[in-house]
Coordinates of C-alpha atoms in Angstrom, one line a residue:
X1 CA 0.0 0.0 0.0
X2 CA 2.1 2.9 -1.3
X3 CA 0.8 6.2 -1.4
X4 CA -0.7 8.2 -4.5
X5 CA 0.0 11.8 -5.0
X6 CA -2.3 12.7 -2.5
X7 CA -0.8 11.0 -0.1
X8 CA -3.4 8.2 0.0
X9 CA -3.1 4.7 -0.1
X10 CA -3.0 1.9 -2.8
X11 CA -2.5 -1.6 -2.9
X12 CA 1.2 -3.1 -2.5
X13 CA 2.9 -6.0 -3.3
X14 CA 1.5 -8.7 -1.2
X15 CA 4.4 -11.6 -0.6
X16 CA 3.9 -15.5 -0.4
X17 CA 2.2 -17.2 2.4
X18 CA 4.4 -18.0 5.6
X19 CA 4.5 -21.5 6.9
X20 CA 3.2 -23.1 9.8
X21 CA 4.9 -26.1 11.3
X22 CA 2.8 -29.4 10.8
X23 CA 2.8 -29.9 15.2
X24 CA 0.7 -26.8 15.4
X25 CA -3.6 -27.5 15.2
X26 CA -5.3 -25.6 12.4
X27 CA -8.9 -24.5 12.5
X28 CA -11.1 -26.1 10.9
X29 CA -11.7 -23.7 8.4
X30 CA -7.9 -23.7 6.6
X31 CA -8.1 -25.1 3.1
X32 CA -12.0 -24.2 2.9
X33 CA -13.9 -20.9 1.0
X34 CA -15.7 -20.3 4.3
X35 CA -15.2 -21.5 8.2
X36 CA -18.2 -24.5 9.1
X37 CA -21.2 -23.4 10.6
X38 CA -21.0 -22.8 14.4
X39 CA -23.6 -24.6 16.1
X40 CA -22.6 -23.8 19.6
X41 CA -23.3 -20.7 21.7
X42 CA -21.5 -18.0 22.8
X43 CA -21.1 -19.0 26.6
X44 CA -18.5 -21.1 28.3
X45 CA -17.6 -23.0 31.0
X46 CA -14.7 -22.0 33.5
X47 CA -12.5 -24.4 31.7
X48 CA -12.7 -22.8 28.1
X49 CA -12.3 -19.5 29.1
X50 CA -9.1 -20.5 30.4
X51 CA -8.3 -21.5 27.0
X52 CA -9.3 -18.7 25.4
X53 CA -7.6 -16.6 28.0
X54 CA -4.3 -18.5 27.2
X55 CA -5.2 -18.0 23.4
X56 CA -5.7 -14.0 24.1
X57 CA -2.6 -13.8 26.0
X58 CA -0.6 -15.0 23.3
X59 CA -2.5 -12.7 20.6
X60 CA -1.7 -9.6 22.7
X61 CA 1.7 -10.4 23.3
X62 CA 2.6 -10.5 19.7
X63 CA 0.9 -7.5 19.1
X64 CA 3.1 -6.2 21.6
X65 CA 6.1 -7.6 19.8
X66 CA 5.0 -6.5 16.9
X67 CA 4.4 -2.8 18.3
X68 CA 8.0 -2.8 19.5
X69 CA 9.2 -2.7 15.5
X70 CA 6.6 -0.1 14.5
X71 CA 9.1 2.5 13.1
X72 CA 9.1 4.7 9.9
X73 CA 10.9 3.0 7.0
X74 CA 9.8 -0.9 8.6
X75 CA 6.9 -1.9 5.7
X76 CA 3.9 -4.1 7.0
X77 CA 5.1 -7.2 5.8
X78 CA 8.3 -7.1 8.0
X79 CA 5.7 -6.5 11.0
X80 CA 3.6 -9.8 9.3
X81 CA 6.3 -11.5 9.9
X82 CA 7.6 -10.9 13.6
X83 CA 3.7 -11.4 14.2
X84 CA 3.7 -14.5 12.5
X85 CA 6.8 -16.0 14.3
X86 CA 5.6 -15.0 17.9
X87 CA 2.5 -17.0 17.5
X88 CA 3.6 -19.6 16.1
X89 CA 6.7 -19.6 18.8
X90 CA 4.3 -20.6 21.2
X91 CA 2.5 -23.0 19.5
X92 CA -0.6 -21.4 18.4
X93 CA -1.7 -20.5 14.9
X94 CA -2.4 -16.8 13.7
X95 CA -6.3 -17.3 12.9
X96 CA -6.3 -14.7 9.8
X97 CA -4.0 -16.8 7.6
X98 CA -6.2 -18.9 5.6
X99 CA -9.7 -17.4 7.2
X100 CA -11.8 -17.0 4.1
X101 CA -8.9 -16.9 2.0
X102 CA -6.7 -14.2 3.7
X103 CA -3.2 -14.5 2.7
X104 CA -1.3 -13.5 5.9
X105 CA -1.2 -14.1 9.9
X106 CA -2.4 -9.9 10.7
X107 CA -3.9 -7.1 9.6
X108 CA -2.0 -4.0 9.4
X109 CA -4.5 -1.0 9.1
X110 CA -2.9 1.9 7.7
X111 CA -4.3 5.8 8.5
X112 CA -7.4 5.9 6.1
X113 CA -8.1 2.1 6.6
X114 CA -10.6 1.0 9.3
X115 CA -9.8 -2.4 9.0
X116 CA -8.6 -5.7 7.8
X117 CA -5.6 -4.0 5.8
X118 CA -3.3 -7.0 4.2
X119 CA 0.4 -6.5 4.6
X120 CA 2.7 -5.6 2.0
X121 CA 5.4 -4.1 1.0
X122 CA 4.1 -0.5 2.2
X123 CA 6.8 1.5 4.3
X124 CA 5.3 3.3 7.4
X125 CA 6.7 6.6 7.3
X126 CA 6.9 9.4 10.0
X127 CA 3.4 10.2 11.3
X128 CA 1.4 7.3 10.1
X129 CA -0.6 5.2 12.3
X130 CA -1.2 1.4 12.0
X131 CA -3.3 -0.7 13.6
X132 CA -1.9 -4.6 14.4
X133 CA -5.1 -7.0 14.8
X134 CA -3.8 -10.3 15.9
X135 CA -6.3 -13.4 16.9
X136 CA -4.1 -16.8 18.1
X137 CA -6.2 -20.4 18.2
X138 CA -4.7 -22.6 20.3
X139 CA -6.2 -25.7 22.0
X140 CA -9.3 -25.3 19.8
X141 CA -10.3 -21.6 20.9
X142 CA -9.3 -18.0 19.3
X143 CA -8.2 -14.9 21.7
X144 CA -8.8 -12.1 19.2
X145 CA -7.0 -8.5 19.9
X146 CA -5.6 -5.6 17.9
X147 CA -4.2 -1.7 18.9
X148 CA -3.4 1.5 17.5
X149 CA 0.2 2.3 17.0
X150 CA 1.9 5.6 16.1
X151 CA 5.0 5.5 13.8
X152 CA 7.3 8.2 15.3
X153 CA 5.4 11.7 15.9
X154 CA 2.3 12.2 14.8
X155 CA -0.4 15.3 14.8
X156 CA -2.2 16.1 18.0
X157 CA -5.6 16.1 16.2
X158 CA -4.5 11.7 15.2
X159 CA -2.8 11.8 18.6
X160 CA -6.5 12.5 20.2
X161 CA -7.9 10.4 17.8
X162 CA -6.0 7.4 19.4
X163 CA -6.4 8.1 23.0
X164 CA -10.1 8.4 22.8
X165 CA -10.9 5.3 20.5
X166 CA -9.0 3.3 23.1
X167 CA -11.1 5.2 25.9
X168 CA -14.0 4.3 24.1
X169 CA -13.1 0.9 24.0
X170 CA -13.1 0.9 27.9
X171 CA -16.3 2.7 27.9
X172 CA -17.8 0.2 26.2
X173 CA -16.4 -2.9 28.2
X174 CA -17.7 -0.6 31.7
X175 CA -21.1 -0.9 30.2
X176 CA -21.9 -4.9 29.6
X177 CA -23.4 -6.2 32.6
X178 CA -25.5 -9.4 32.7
X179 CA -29.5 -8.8 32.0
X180 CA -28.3 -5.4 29.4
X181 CA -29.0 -5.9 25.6
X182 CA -25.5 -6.0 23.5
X183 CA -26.8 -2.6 21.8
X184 CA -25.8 -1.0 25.5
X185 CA -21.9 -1.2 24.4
X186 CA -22.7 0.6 20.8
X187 CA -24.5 3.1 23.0
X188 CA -21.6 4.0 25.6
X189 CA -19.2 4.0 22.5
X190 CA -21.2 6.8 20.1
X191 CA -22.0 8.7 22.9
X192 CA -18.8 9.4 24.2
X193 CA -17.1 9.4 20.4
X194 CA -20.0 12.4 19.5
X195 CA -18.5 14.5 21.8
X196 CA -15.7 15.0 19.6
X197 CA -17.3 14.7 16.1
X198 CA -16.1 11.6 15.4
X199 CA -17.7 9.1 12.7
X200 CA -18.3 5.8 14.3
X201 CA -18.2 2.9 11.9
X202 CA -21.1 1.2 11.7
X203 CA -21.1 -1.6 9.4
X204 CA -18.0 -3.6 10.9
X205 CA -18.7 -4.7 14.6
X206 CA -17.8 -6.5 17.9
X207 CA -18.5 -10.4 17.5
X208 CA -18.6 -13.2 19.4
X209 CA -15.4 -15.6 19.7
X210 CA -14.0 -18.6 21.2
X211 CA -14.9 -21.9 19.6
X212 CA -15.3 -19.9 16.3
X213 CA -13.5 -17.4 15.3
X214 CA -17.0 -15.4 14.1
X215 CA -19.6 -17.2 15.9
X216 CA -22.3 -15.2 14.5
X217 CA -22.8 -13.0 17.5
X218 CA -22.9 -9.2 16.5
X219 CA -21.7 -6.0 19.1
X220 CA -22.8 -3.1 17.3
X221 CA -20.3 0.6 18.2
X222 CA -23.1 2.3 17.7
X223 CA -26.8 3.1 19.0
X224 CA -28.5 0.3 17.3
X225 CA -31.3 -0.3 19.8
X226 CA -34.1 -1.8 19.4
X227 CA -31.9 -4.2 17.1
X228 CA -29.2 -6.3 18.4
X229 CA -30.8 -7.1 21.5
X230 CA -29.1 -10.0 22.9
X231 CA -29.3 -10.3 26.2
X232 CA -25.8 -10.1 27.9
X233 CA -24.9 -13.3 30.3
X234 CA -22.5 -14.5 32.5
X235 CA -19.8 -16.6 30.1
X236 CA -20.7 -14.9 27.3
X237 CA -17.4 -14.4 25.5
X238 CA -17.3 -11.6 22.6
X239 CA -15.2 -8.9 21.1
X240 CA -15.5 -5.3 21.3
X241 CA -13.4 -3.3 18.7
X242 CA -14.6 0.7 18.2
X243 CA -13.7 2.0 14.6
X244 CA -13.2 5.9 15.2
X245 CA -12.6 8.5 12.4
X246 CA -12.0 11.9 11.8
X247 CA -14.6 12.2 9.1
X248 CA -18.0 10.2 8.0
X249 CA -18.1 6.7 9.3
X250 CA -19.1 5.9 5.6
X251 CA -16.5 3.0 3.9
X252 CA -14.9 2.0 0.4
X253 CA -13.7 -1.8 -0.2
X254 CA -10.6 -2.3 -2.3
X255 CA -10.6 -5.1 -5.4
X256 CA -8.8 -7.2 -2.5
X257 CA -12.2 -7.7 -1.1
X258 CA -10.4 -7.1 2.2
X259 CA -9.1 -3.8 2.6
X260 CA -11.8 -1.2 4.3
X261 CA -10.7 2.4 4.1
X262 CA -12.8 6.0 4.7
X263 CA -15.0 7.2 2.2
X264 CA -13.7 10.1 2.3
X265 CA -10.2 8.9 3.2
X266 CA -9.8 10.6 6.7
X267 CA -7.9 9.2 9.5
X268 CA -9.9 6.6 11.5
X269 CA -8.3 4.1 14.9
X270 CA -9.1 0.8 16.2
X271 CA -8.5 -1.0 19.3
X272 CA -10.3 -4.4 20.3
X273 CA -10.3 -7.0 23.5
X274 CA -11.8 -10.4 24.0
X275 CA -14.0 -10.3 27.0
X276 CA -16.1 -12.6 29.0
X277 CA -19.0 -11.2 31.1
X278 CA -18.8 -12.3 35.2
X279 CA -21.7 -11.9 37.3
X280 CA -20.9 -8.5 38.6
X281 CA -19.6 -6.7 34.9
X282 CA -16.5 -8.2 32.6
X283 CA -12.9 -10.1 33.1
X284 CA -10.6 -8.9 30.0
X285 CA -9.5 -12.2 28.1
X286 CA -6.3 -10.5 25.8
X287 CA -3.9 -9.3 28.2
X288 CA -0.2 -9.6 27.8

């Protein structure tokens, strides 16, 4: 993802698949067009949480790792690949490689892009941003995290931009309590993210996660009440991942059928945790 005269981004050069030793489990849905239909729910026992715990902490550890190389003049697929190599370190596989047909083990989100940006050859330069979404599986179960870098200095308007999407992450985790509808979290999210003018995308959400790596479940960063009313429980295991921008929260795909940038190509941040609701609010599943 080089950058046109405007200083926006286009596609890269995206390099060949990395490996992934035999010993280390796959999920089922490697080697298929789409994952298998999840059948399950989106609660677990004591046990599996533990497991998805164990999964999270490895996820946010090489994002971590990865965050450490975040320089100007590194490209994404350098990062792709000290990602790639911490997961698999501690024998786990990075979920994205292979998830309906995406070719590497992150996503490396780039200023404009909200999300699910492939790495390339793109070199961050002074003042970007990147985001670095990891999700591990290991023992069966996916721990799914990602977080806002900035390469080197950036404006204070982007700087703001980053501190409050991650404090509207936590805003959003404060409001899930057992017995509230899922559409609470959207709820906490715009309203805080309004106070600044920010778009809040919409149309890329919060999902449930565990057994699956998308069980189906839907947590909506915005108002959406009366819809999405799922009624928060005790085990419930889900994601949480505000999209912020400085404009519209209105999107554009790229031909890569991955790559989600800004209409209107303004700056936008992103940070996520796996939780699991407890009887008296949330326990935070992806901590290093």
């Amino acid at each position: 993802m080089p950058k046109d005269i405007n200083g926006h981004l286009v596609p890269g050069i995206v390099g060949p698949e990395r490996r992934i030793p035999r010993s280390i489990p796959r999920p089922p849905y490697v080697g298929r067009n789409e994952p298998p239909a999840y059948t399950g729910n989106n609660t677990y026992t004591a046990e599996e949480i533990e497991k998805i715990r164990a999964a999270g902490r490895i996820a946010a550890q090489a994002v971590q790792e990865v965050g450490k190389a975040i320089v100007p003049g590194v490209t994404t697929d350098e990062l792709d690949a000290i990602g790639h190599e911490f997961v698999i370190t501690h024998d786990a596989y990075p979920s994205t490689l292979g998830y309906r047909g995406y070719p590497k083990s992150l996503c490396s989100s780039i200023n404009e892009v909200i999300c699910h940006g492939i790495p390339d050859n793109t070199v961050l330069e002074e003042g970007d941003i990147v985001n670095i979404d990891i999700t591990a599986y290991r023992d069966g179960f996916h721990g799914d995290t990602n977080y806002t870098f900035r390469v080197g200095e950036v404006s204070s308007e982007v700087n703001l931009l980053i501190e409050r999407t991650q404090e509207a992450l936590m805003r959003g985790i404060k409001a899930v309590a057992p017995g509230r509808q899922v559409n609470i979290i959207g709820r906490a999210i715009e309203s805080y993210a309004k106070r600044f003018g920010y778009g809040v995308v919409r149309d890329f959400t919060g999902h449930g996660v565990g057994a699956a790596f998308h069980t189906g479940l839907i947590i909506p960063h915005y108002d959406s009440a009366p819809l999405f009313n799922d009624v928060i429980q005790p085990g419930m295991v889900f994601t949480i991942e505000p999209m912020l921008t400085l404009g519209t929260h209105e999107w554009d795909m790229w031909a890569d059928d991955w790559t989600v940038t800004t209409r209107d190509k303004s700056i936008t941040a992103q940070f996520e945790h796996t939780l699991v609701v407890t009887e008296s609010g949330t326990d935070i599943l992806t901590l290093p």
